[in-house]
Coordinates of C-alpha atoms in Angstrom, one line a residue:
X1 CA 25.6 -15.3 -6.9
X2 CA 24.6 -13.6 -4.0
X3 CA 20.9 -12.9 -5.5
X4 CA 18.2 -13.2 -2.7
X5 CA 14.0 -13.5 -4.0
X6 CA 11.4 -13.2 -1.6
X7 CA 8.2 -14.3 -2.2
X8 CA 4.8 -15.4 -0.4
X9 CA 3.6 -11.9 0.7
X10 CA -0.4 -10.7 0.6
X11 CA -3.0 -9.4 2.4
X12 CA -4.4 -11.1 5.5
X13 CA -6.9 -10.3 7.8
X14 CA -6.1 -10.4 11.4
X15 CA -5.6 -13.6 13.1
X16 CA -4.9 -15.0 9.6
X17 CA -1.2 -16.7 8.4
X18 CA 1.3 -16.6 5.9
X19 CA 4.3 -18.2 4.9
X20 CA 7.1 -16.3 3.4
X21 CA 10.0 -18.1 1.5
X22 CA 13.4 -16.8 0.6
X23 CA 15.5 -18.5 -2.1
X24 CA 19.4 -18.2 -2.8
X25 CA 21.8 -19.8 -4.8
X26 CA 23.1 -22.8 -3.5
X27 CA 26.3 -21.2 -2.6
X28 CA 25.6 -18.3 -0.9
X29 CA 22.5 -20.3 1.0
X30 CA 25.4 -23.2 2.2
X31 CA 27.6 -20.8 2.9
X32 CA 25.7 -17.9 5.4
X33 CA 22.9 -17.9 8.5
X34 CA 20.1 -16.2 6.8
X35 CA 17.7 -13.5 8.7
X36 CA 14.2 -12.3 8.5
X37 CA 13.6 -8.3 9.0
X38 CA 10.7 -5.5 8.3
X39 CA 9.9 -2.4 7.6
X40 CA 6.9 -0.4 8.1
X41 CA 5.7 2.5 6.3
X42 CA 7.8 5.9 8.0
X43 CA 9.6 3.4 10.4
X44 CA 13.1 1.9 10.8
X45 CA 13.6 -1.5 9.5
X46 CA 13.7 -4.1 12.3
X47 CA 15.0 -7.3 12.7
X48 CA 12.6 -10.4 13.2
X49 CA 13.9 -13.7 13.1
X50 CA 17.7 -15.7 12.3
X51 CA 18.5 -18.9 11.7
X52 CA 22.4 -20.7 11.8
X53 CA 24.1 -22.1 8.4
X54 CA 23.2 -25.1 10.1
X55 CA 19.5 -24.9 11.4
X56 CA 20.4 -26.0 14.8
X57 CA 20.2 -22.5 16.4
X58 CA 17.7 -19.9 15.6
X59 CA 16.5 -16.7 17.2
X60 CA 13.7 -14.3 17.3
X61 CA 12.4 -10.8 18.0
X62 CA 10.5 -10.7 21.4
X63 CA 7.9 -9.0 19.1
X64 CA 7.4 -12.3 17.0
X65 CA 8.4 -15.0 19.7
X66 CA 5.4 -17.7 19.7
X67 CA 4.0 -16.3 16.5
X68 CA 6.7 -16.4 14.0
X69 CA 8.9 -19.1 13.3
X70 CA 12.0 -19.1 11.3
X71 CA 13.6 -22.4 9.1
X72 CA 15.4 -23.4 6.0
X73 CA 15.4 -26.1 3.9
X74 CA 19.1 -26.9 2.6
X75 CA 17.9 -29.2 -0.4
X76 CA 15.8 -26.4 -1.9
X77 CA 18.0 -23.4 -1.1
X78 CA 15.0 -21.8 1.1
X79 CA 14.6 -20.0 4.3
X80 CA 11.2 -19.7 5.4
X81 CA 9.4 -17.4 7.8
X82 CA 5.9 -18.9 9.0
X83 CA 4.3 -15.9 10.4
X84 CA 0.9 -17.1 12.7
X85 CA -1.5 -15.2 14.6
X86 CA -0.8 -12.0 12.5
X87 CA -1.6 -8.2 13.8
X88 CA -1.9 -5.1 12.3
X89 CA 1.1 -3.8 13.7
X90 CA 3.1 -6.7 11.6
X91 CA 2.5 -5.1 8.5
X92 CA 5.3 -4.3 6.3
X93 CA 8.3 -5.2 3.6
X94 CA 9.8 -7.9 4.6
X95 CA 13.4 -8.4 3.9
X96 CA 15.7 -11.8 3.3
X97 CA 19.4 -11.1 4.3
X98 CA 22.7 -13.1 4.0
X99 CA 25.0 -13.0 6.3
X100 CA 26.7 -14.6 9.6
X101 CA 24.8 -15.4 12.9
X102 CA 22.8 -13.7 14.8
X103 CA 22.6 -11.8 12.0
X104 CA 21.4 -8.4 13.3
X105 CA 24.0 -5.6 12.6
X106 CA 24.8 -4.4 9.2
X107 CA 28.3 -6.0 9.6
X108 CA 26.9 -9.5 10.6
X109 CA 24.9 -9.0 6.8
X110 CA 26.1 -9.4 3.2
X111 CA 23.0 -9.5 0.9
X112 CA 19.8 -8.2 0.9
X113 CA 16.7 -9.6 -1.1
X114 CA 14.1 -6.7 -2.4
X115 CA 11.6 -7.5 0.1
X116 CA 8.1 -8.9 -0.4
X117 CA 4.8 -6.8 0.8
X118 CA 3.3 -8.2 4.0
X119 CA -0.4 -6.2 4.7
X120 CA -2.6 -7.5 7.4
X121 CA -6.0 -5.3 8.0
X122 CA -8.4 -4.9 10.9

């Protein structure tokens, strides 16, 4: 209940792609709009990407736009990030949170996952 995992993180080189998946229990993943966000080493965690309960309506950081894409996948309990086109400056942790749409402010979020290690070199 309320337990997000990350996985999918790695090392990449430039240019390179990754897919990141985030899975919940089916409750809490029916139930909330689920969000993508980072953090870089001596930096403040920023968002990246949000998606609606339903799917319909997503959102993403002008950072990520036509790179990253955000999506879920009901029957499996998974949000996804696909992150395309990848830069040095998009290394990080990256964070799956819970929560209600947009899903950018700390009250707008409910759980956090631990974060999955995102390095991409030069």
């Amino acid at each position: 209940q309320g337990q997000l995992v990350e996985s999918g993180g790695g090392l990449v080189q430039a240019g390179g792609s990754l897919r990141l998946s985030c899975i919940a229990s089916g409750r809490t993943f029916r139930n909330h709009a689920m969000g993508w966000f980072r953090q870089a080493p001596g930096k403040e965690r920023e968002y990246v990407a949000a998606i609606s309960r339903s799917g319909g309506t997503t959102n993403h950081a002008d950072s990520v736009k036509g790179r990253f894409t955000i999506s879920r996948d009901n029957a499996k309990n998974t949000v996804y990030l696909h992150l395309n086109s990848l830069k040095p400056e998009d290394t990080g942790v990256y964070y799956c949170a819970a929560g209600t749409y947009p899903v950018r402010t700390s009250t707008q979020t409910v759980y956090w996952g631990q974060g999955t290690q995102v390095t991409v070199s030069s």
